[in-house]
PDB file of C-alpha atoms and ligand atoms in Angstrom:
ATOM      1  CA  MET I  93     -20.317 -51.321  22.735  1.00 65.00           C
ATOM      2  CA  LYS I  94     -18.899 -49.931  25.992  1.00 78.00           C
ATOM      3  CA  LYS I  95     -21.334 -47.257  27.453  1.00 82.00           C
ATOM      4  CA  GLU I  96     -17.967 -44.969  27.387  1.00 85.00           C
ATOM      5  CA  LEU I  97     -17.449 -45.443  24.108  1.00 91.00           C
ATOM      6  CA  GLU I  98     -21.220 -44.622  23.130  1.00 91.00           C
ATOM      7  CA  ALA I  99     -19.975 -41.355  25.103  1.00 92.00           C
ATOM      8  CA  LEU I 100     -17.165 -40.640  23.400  1.00 94.00           C
ATOM      9  CA  LEU I 101     -18.693 -40.924  19.797  1.00 95.00           C
ATOM     10  CA  ALA I 102     -21.178 -38.775  20.846  1.00 96.00           C
ATOM     11  CA  VAL I 103     -18.736 -36.383  21.503  1.00 97.00           C
ATOM     12  CA  GLN I 104     -16.999 -36.914  18.087  1.00 97.00           C
ATOM     13  CA  ALA I 105     -20.109 -36.215  16.404  1.00 97.00           C
ATOM     14  CA  GLN I 106     -20.448 -32.878  18.719  1.00 97.00           C
ATOM     15  CA  ASP I 107     -17.374 -31.979  17.715  1.00 98.00           C
ATOM     16  CA  THR I 108     -18.175 -32.439  13.648  1.00 97.00           C
ATOM     17  CA  ARG I 109     -21.253 -30.124  14.889  1.00 97.00           C
ATOM     18  CA  ILE I 110     -18.634 -27.480  16.247  1.00 98.00           C
ATOM     19  CA  ARG I 111     -16.785 -27.376  13.767  1.00 97.00           C
ATOM     20  CA  ALA I 112     -18.973 -27.207  10.990  1.00 98.00           C
ATOM     21  CA  LEU I 113     -20.612 -24.157  12.542  1.00 98.00           C
ATOM     22  CA  GLU I 114     -16.970 -22.990  13.198  1.00 98.00           C
ATOM     23  CA  GLU I 115     -16.643 -23.658   8.896  1.00 98.00           C
ATOM     24  CA  LYS I 116     -19.782 -21.011   8.768  1.00 98.00           C
ATOM     25  CA  ILE I 117     -18.875 -18.672  10.735  1.00 98.00           C
ATOM     26  CA  GLN I 118     -15.720 -17.749   9.304  1.00 98.00           C
ATOM     27  CA  ARG I 119     -17.539 -17.825   5.782  1.00 98.00           C
ATOM     28  CA  ILE I 120     -20.049 -15.355   7.358  1.00 98.00           C
ATOM     29  CA  LEU I 121     -16.822 -13.494   8.640  1.00 98.00           C
ATOM     30  CA  LYS I 122     -15.183 -12.922   5.212  1.00 98.00           C
ATOM     31  CA  GLN I 123     -18.778 -12.264   3.713  1.00 98.00           C
ATOM     32  CA  ARG I 124     -18.661  -9.258   6.145  1.00 98.00           C
ATOM     33  CA  GLN I 125     -14.897  -8.199   5.452  1.00 98.00           C
ATOM     34  CA  GLN I 126     -15.801  -8.313   1.605  1.00 98.00           C
ATOM     35  CA  LEU I 127     -18.838  -6.348   1.852  1.00 98.00           C
ATOM     36  CA  GLN I 128     -16.890  -3.973   4.290  1.00 98.00           C
ATOM     37  CA  ALA I 129     -14.012  -3.677   1.729  1.00 98.00           C
ATOM     38  CA  THR I 130     -16.531  -2.904  -1.479  1.00 98.00           C
ATOM     39  CA  VAL I 131     -17.740  -0.094   0.714  1.00 98.00           C
ATOM     40  CA  GLU I 132     -14.402   1.429   2.073  1.00 98.00           C
ATOM     41  CA  ALA I 133     -13.210   0.783  -1.629  1.00 98.00           C
ATOM     42  CA  GLU I 134     -16.757   2.601  -3.287  1.00 98.00           C
ATOM     43  CA  ALA I 135     -15.717   5.450  -1.001  1.00 97.00           C
ATOM     44  CA  LYS I 136     -12.396   5.508  -1.383  1.00 98.00           C
ATOM     45  CA  THR I 137     -12.878   6.195  -5.123  1.00 97.00           C
ATOM     46  CA  LEU I 138     -15.852   8.898  -4.005  1.00 97.00           C
ATOM     47  CA  GLU I 139     -13.275  10.513  -1.833  1.00 98.00           C
ATOM     48  CA  ALA I 140     -10.701  11.210  -4.871  1.00 98.00           C
ATOM     49  CA  GLU I 141     -13.957  12.410  -7.117  1.00 97.00           C
ATOM     50  CA  LYS I 142     -13.995  15.108  -4.738  1.00 97.00           C
ATOM     51  CA  HIS I 143     -10.803  16.269  -4.745  1.00 98.00           C
ATOM     52  CA  LYS I 144     -11.085  16.526  -8.531  1.00 98.00           C
ATOM     53  CA  LEU I 145     -14.232  18.290  -8.505  1.00 98.00           C
ATOM     54  CA  ALA I 146     -12.078  20.434  -5.639  1.00 98.00           C
ATOM     55  CA  ASP I 147      -9.293  20.941  -7.604  1.00 98.00           C
ATOM     56  CA  LEU I 148     -10.932  22.064 -10.656  1.00 98.00           C
ATOM     57  CA  GLU I 149     -13.129  24.424  -8.193  1.00 98.00           C
ATOM     58  CA  ARG I 150      -9.523  25.941  -7.267  1.00 98.00           C
ATOM     59  CA  LEU I 151      -8.435  25.856 -10.961  1.00 97.00           C
ATOM     60  CA  SER I 152     -11.731  27.945 -11.929  1.00 97.00           C
ATOM     61  CA  ARG I 153     -10.917  30.857  -8.929  1.00 97.00           C
ATOM     62  CA  GLU I 154      -7.306  30.939  -9.940  1.00 97.00           C
ATOM     63  CA  ARG I 155      -8.634  31.665 -13.181  1.00 97.00           C
ATOM     64  CA  ASN I 156     -10.726  34.171 -12.938  1.00 97.00           C
ATOM     65  CA  ALA I 157      -8.455  35.751 -10.230  1.00 97.00           C
ATOM     66  CA  ALA I 158      -6.122  36.039 -13.029  1.00 97.00           C
ATOM     67  CA  VAL I 159      -8.643  37.527 -15.747  1.00 97.00           C
ATOM     68  CA  ASP I 160      -9.437  40.190 -12.722  1.00 97.00           C
ATOM     69  CA  ASP I 161      -5.776  41.013 -12.790  1.00 97.00           C
ATOM     70  CA  LEU I 162      -5.225  41.508 -16.096  1.00 96.00           C
ATOM     71  CA  ASP I 163      -8.391  43.609 -16.203  1.00 96.00           C
ATOM     72  CA  SER I 164      -7.228  45.991 -13.063  1.00 96.00           C
ATOM     73  CA  GLN I 165      -3.371  46.219 -14.956  1.00 95.00           C
ATOM     74  CA  ILE I 166      -4.938  46.710 -18.563  1.00 95.00           C
ATOM     75  CA  ARG I 167      -6.973  49.531 -16.832  1.00 95.00           C
ATOM     76  CA  LYS I 168      -3.539  50.814 -15.043  1.00 94.00           C
ATOM     77  CA  TYR I 169      -1.793  51.222 -18.237  1.00 92.00           C
ATOM     78  CA  GLN I 170      -5.041  52.984 -19.931  1.00 92.00           C
ATOM     79  CA  GLN I 171      -5.106  55.166 -17.103  1.00 91.00           C
ATOM     80  CA  GLN I 172      -1.474  56.160 -17.939  1.00 89.00           C
ATOM     81  CA  LEU I 173      -2.381  56.477 -21.314  1.00 88.00           C
ATOM     82  CA  GLU I 174      -4.872  59.194 -20.921  1.00 89.00           C
ATOM     83  CA  GLY I 175      -2.680  61.365 -18.255  1.00 85.00           C
ATOM     84  CA  GLY I 176      -0.676  61.445 -20.918  1.00 78.00           C
ATOM     85  CA  LEU I 177       2.352  62.047 -18.570  1.00 80.00           C
ATOM     86  CA  VAL I 178       4.918  59.584 -20.693  1.00 79.00           C
ATOM     87  CA  SER I 179       6.972  60.197 -23.833  1.00 87.00           C
ATOM     88  CA  PHE I 180       5.777  59.253 -26.962  1.00 86.00           C
ATOM     89  CA  LYS I 181       8.102  56.111 -26.984  1.00 89.00           C
ATOM     90  CA  GLU I 182       6.480  55.141 -23.379  1.00 88.00           C
ATOM     91  CA  MET I 183       3.499  55.588 -24.974  1.00 89.00           C
ATOM     92  CA  GLU I 184       4.132  53.174 -27.988  1.00 91.00           C
ATOM     93  CA  SER I 185       5.288  50.496 -25.568  1.00 92.00           C
ATOM     94  CA  LEU I 186       1.946  50.936 -23.314  1.00 91.00           C
ATOM     95  CA  ARG I 187      -0.370  50.939 -26.541  1.00 92.00           C
ATOM     96  CA  GLU I 188       1.707  47.608 -27.133  1.00 93.00           C
ATOM     97  CA  LEU I 189       0.852  46.364 -24.090  1.00 92.00           C
ATOM     98  CA  VAL I 190      -2.487  47.077 -23.298  1.00 94.00           C
ATOM     99  CA  GLN I 191      -3.262  44.962 -27.263  1.00 94.00           C
ATOM    100  CA  HIS I 192      -0.629  42.344 -25.537  1.00 95.00           C
ATOM    101  CA  SER I 193      -2.799  42.044 -22.664  1.00 95.00           C
ATOM    102  CA  ARG I 194      -6.439  42.531 -24.548  1.00 95.00           C
ATOM    103  CA  GLU I 195      -5.779  39.447 -26.529  1.00 95.00           C
ATOM    104  CA  ARG I 196      -4.165  37.675 -23.325  1.00 96.00           C
ATOM    105  CA  ILE I 197      -7.368  38.074 -21.297  1.00 96.00           C
ATOM    106  CA  GLU I 198      -9.601  37.606 -24.396  1.00 96.00           C
ATOM    107  CA  LYS I 199      -7.935  33.820 -24.006  1.00 96.00           C
ATOM    108  CA  LEU I 200      -7.885  33.965 -20.028  1.00 96.00           C
ATOM    109  CA  GLU I 201     -11.453  34.450 -20.131  1.00 97.00           C
ATOM    110  CA  GLU I 202     -12.509  31.805 -22.455  1.00 97.00           C
ATOM    111  CA  GLU I 203     -10.758  29.352 -20.195  1.00 97.00           C
ATOM    112  CA  ALA I 204     -12.331  31.293 -17.128  1.00 97.00           C
ATOM    113  CA  ILE I 205     -16.053  30.556 -18.504  1.00 97.00           C
ATOM    114  CA  SER I 206     -14.992  27.010 -19.799  1.00 98.00           C
ATOM    115  CA  LEU I 207     -13.742  25.985 -16.009  1.00 97.00           C
ATOM    116  CA  MET I 208     -17.158  27.659 -14.475  1.00 97.00           C
ATOM    117  CA  ASP I 209     -19.071  25.328 -16.889  1.00 98.00           C
ATOM    118  CA  GLN I 210     -17.032  22.337 -16.390  1.00 98.00           C
ATOM    119  CA  VAL I 211     -17.371  23.058 -12.222  1.00 98.00           C
ATOM    120  CA  VAL I 212     -21.210  23.769 -12.948  1.00 98.00           C
ATOM    121  CA  LYS I 213     -21.647  20.587 -14.744  1.00 98.00           C
ATOM    122  CA  GLU I 214     -19.301  18.482 -12.325  1.00 97.00           C
ATOM    123  CA  SER I 215     -21.188  19.712  -9.458  1.00 98.00           C
ATOM    124  CA  GLU I 216     -24.225  18.716 -10.577  1.00 98.00           C
ATOM    125  CA  ALA I 217     -22.748  15.227 -11.427  1.00 97.00           C
ATOM    126  CA  MET I 218     -21.304  14.897  -7.698  1.00 98.00           C
ATOM    127  CA  VAL I 219     -24.707  15.692  -6.104  1.00 98.00           C
ATOM    128  CA  GLN I 220     -26.373  12.979  -8.101  1.00 97.00           C
ATOM    129  CA  ARG I 221     -23.333  11.116  -7.403  1.00 97.00           C
ATOM    130  CA  GLU I 222     -23.270  11.359  -4.034  1.00 97.00           C
ATOM    131  CA  GLY I 223     -26.829  10.707  -3.725  1.00 97.00           C
ATOM    132  CA  SER I 224     -26.431   7.568  -4.888  1.00 97.00           C
ATOM    133  CA  PHE I 225     -23.470   6.232  -2.946  1.00 98.00           C
ATOM    134  CA  SER I 226     -25.533   7.362   0.329  1.00 97.00           C
ATOM    135  CA  GLN I 227     -28.544   5.142  -0.703  1.00 98.00           C
ATOM    136  CA  TRP I 228     -26.281   2.300  -2.239  1.00 98.00           C
ATOM    137  CA  LYS I 229     -24.693   2.588   1.058  1.00 98.00           C
ATOM    138  CA  GLY I 230     -27.252   2.255   3.102  1.00 98.00           C
ATOM    139  CA  ARG I 231     -28.287  -1.172   1.342  1.00 98.00           C
ATOM    140  CA  MET I 232     -24.858  -2.493   2.347  1.00 98.00           C
ATOM    141  CA  ASP I 233     -25.364  -1.068   5.708  1.00 97.00           C
ATOM    142  CA  GLU I 234     -28.174  -2.999   6.197  1.00 98.00           C
ATOM    143  CA  GLU I 235     -26.820  -6.238   4.451  1.00 98.00           C
ATOM    144  CA  ILE I 236     -23.730  -6.084   6.774  1.00 98.00           C
ATOM    145  CA  ALA I 237     -26.060  -5.684   9.904  1.00 98.00           C
ATOM    146  CA  GLU I 238     -28.038  -8.711   8.487  1.00 98.00           C
ATOM    147  CA  VAL I 239     -24.669 -10.308   8.669  1.00 98.00           C
ATOM    148  CA  ASP I 240     -24.061  -9.353  11.852  1.00 98.00           C
ATOM    149  CA  ARG I 241     -27.608 -10.720  13.133  1.00 98.00           C
ATOM    150  CA  GLU I 242     -26.437 -13.873  11.195  1.00 98.00           C
ATOM    151  CA  LEU I 243     -22.933 -14.301  12.550  1.00 98.00           C
ATOM    152  CA  GLU I 244     -24.830 -13.310  16.298  1.00 98.00           C
ATOM    153  CA  GLU I 245     -27.388 -16.259  15.759  1.00 98.00           C
ATOM    154  CA  GLN I 246     -24.807 -18.816  14.676  1.00 98.00           C
ATOM    155  CA  ARG I 247     -22.088 -17.826  17.759  1.00 98.00           C
ATOM    156  CA  ARG I 248     -25.318 -18.542  20.186  1.00 98.00           C
ATOM    157  CA  LYS I 249     -25.446 -21.641  18.047  1.00 98.00           C
ATOM    158  CA  ILE I 250     -21.953 -22.793  18.900  1.00 98.00           C
ATOM    159  CA  ASP I 251     -22.067 -21.637  22.428  1.00 98.00           C
ATOM    160  CA  GLY I 252     -25.070 -23.894  23.014  1.00 98.00           C
ATOM    161  CA  GLU I 253     -23.038 -27.101  21.056  1.00 98.00           C
ATOM    162  CA  ARG I 254     -20.100 -26.288  22.970  1.00 98.00           C
ATOM    163  CA  MET I 255     -22.156 -26.660  26.421  1.00 98.00           C
ATOM    164  CA  LYS I 256     -23.885 -29.711  24.996  1.00 97.00           C
ATOM    165  CA  ARG I 257     -20.059 -31.064  24.615  1.00 97.00           C
ATOM    166  CA  GLN I 258     -18.921 -30.544  28.294  1.00 97.00           C
ATOM    167  CA  ALA I 259     -21.909 -32.497  29.075  1.00 96.00           C
ATOM    168  CA  LEU I 260     -21.497 -34.877  27.085  1.00 95.00           C
ATOM    169  CA  ALA I 261     -17.730 -35.431  28.248  1.00 95.00           C
ATOM    170  CA  GLU I 262     -18.435 -35.460  31.694  1.00 94.00           C
ATOM    171  CA  GLN I 263     -19.914 -38.957  30.764  1.00 93.00           C
ATOM    172  CA  VAL I 264     -17.032 -40.423  29.795  1.00 93.00           C
ATOM    173  CA  ASP I 265     -13.912 -41.182  31.814  1.00 91.00           C
ATOM    174  CA  ALA I 266     -11.309 -38.503  32.303  1.00 93.00           C
ATOM    175  CA  ALA I 267      -8.318 -41.031  31.399  1.00 93.00           C
ATOM    176  CA  LEU I 268     -10.069 -41.910  27.741  1.00 93.00           C
ATOM    177  CA  PHE I 269     -11.019 -38.286  27.294  1.00 95.00           C
ATOM    178  CA  GLU I 270      -7.253 -37.150  27.565  1.00 96.00           C
ATOM    179  CA  ARG I 271      -6.697 -39.863  25.482  1.00 95.00           C
ATOM    180  CA  TYR I 272      -9.716 -38.252  22.397  1.00 96.00           C
ATOM    181  CA  GLU I 273      -8.149 -34.953  23.378  1.00 97.00           C
ATOM    182  CA  ARG I 274      -4.352 -35.867  22.305  1.00 97.00           C
ATOM    183  CA  LEU I 275      -6.087 -37.626  18.971  1.00 97.00           C
ATOM    184  CA  LEU I 276      -8.253 -34.796  18.471  1.00 96.00           C
ATOM    185  CA  ALA I 277      -5.047 -32.380  18.280  1.00 96.00           C
ATOM    186  CA  GLU I 278      -4.026 -34.688  15.190  1.00 95.00           C
ATOM    187  CA  TYR I 279      -7.430 -35.985  13.614  1.00 96.00           C
ATOM    188  CA  GLU I 280     -10.869 -34.577  13.195  1.00 95.00           C
ATOM    189  CA  ASP I 281     -11.740 -38.142  14.157  1.00 96.00           C
ATOM    190  CA  PRO I 282     -10.443 -40.020  16.829  1.00 97.00           C
ATOM    191  CA  LEU I 283     -12.629 -42.815  16.509  1.00 97.00           C
ATOM    192  CA  ALA I 284     -12.629 -45.138  13.939  1.00 97.00           C
ATOM    193  CA  SER I 285     -14.971 -47.684  13.503  1.00 96.00           C
ATOM    194  CA  VAL I 286     -13.817 -51.226  12.468  1.00 96.00           C
ATOM    195  CA  ARG I 287     -15.202 -52.640   8.836  1.00 96.00           C
ATOM    196  CA  ASP I 288     -13.960 -55.834   7.329  1.00 95.00           C
ATOM    197  CA  GLY I 289     -11.364 -56.371   9.550  1.00 95.00           C
ATOM    198  CA  ARG I 290      -9.840 -52.435   8.869  1.00 97.00           C
ATOM    199  CA  CYS I 291      -9.651 -49.812  10.379  1.00 97.00           C
ATOM    200  CA  THR I 292     -12.254 -47.195   8.179  1.00 97.00           C
ATOM    201  CA  SER I 293      -9.564 -44.228   8.937  1.00 96.00           C
ATOM    202  CA  CYS I 294      -6.173 -45.212   8.128  1.00 96.00           C
ATOM    203  CA  ASN I 295      -7.621 -48.828   6.325  1.00 96.00           C
ATOM    204  CA  LEU I 296      -4.748 -50.653   8.045  1.00 94.00           C
ATOM    205  CA  GLN I 297      -5.898 -54.835   8.332  1.00 96.00           C
ATOM    206  CA  LEU I 298      -6.120 -55.229  12.122  1.00 96.00           C
ATOM    207  CA  SER I 299      -5.277 -58.199  13.972  1.00 95.00           C
ATOM    208  CA  GLU I 300      -7.818 -61.422  14.080  1.00 94.00           C
ATOM    209  CA  ILE I 301      -7.271 -60.568  18.178  1.00 94.00           C
ATOM    210  CA  THR I 302      -7.854 -56.618  18.285  1.00 95.00           C
ATOM    211  CA  ILE I 303     -11.123 -57.273  15.733  1.00 95.00           C
ATOM    212  CA  GLU I 304     -12.201 -59.923  18.014  1.00 95.00           C
ATOM    213  CA  ARG I 305     -11.499 -57.271  21.373  1.00 94.00           C
ATOM    214  CA  VAL I 306     -13.363 -54.469  19.872  1.00 93.00           C
ATOM    215  CA  ARG I 307     -16.363 -56.706  18.400  1.00 92.00           C
ATOM    216  CA  GLU I 308     -16.422 -57.696  22.364  1.00 91.00           C
ATOM    217  CA  GLY I 309     -16.735 -54.527  23.511  1.00 86.00           C
ATOM    218  CA  LEU I 310     -14.774 -55.160  27.017  1.00 84.00           C
ATOM    219  CA  ASP I 311     -12.057 -52.908  26.609  1.00 88.00           C
ATOM    220  CA  ILE I 312     -11.059 -49.788  24.791  1.00 91.00           C
ATOM    221  CA  LEU I 313      -8.865 -50.593  21.910  1.00 94.00           C
ATOM    222  CA  THR I 314      -6.521 -48.590  19.385  1.00 95.00           C
ATOM    223  CA  CYS I 315      -5.712 -49.102  15.588  1.00 96.00           C
ATOM    224  CA  GLU I 316      -2.224 -50.476  15.561  1.00 93.00           C
ATOM    225  CA  ASN I 317      -1.434 -47.836  12.872  1.00 95.00           C
ATOM    226  CA  CYS I 318      -2.932 -44.550  13.789  1.00 95.00           C
ATOM    227  CA  LEU I 319      -3.606 -45.083  17.318  1.00 95.00           C
ATOM    228  CA  ARG I 320      -7.361 -43.816  16.515  1.00 97.00           C
ATOM    229  CA  ILE I 321      -9.872 -45.546  19.245  1.00 96.00           C
ATOM    230  CA  LEU I 322     -11.716 -48.421  17.786  1.00 96.00           C
ATOM    231  CA  TYR I 323     -15.602 -49.253  17.826  1.00 94.00           C
ATOM    232  CA  SER I 324     -17.543 -51.611  15.958  1.00 88.00           C
TER     233      SER I 324
HETATM  234 ZN1   ZN Q 449      -6.329 -47.198  11.707  1.00 73.74          ZN
END
């Protein structure tokens, strides 16, 4: 085989190696994205839970404030009643108001207590939840850092392989290499071997002359169908 063709075959083998590394890097990148997305989704869920707890706390405060307001309102009614400076009719309606307000405050107090209990329970749960989240996130961050190291290593590897390719390419005639590069835009394997008189890439039955000349290895020949560079 022509020495140039041998060099070109080495380039093609190198390209296969580089392609495999590129695919590997893509896989690692995808894995990294998935890890990142999982962390982000979990953080978002936790954030939503925190908002819910904050809403509950606000509701609890509001209910307590309502109890206090009503309580001072009842005191005012009572002061008015005790002051005795109101008519009988007004006293009747004030008593009714006090009665009604006491019923309401009882209900409000029950709600306020139940809300406070809920806040305490949910806050405790949140402390636990945040603790386990930060532990889990720590592990995920470690995993992502591990993926990054792997990525770094594969990138270093591919840089090395590309440099090797460059060195190999320099051993090939410039015009022939250009042809290879053009074919590479279309095929992963610009070089095809001849077996049983056929181009092994596109399976075309080659002419006797072509087969013979490929065997001699004196010229660079191409498949009449796919235009790949032939070797035997
Ligand atoms: Zn072919």
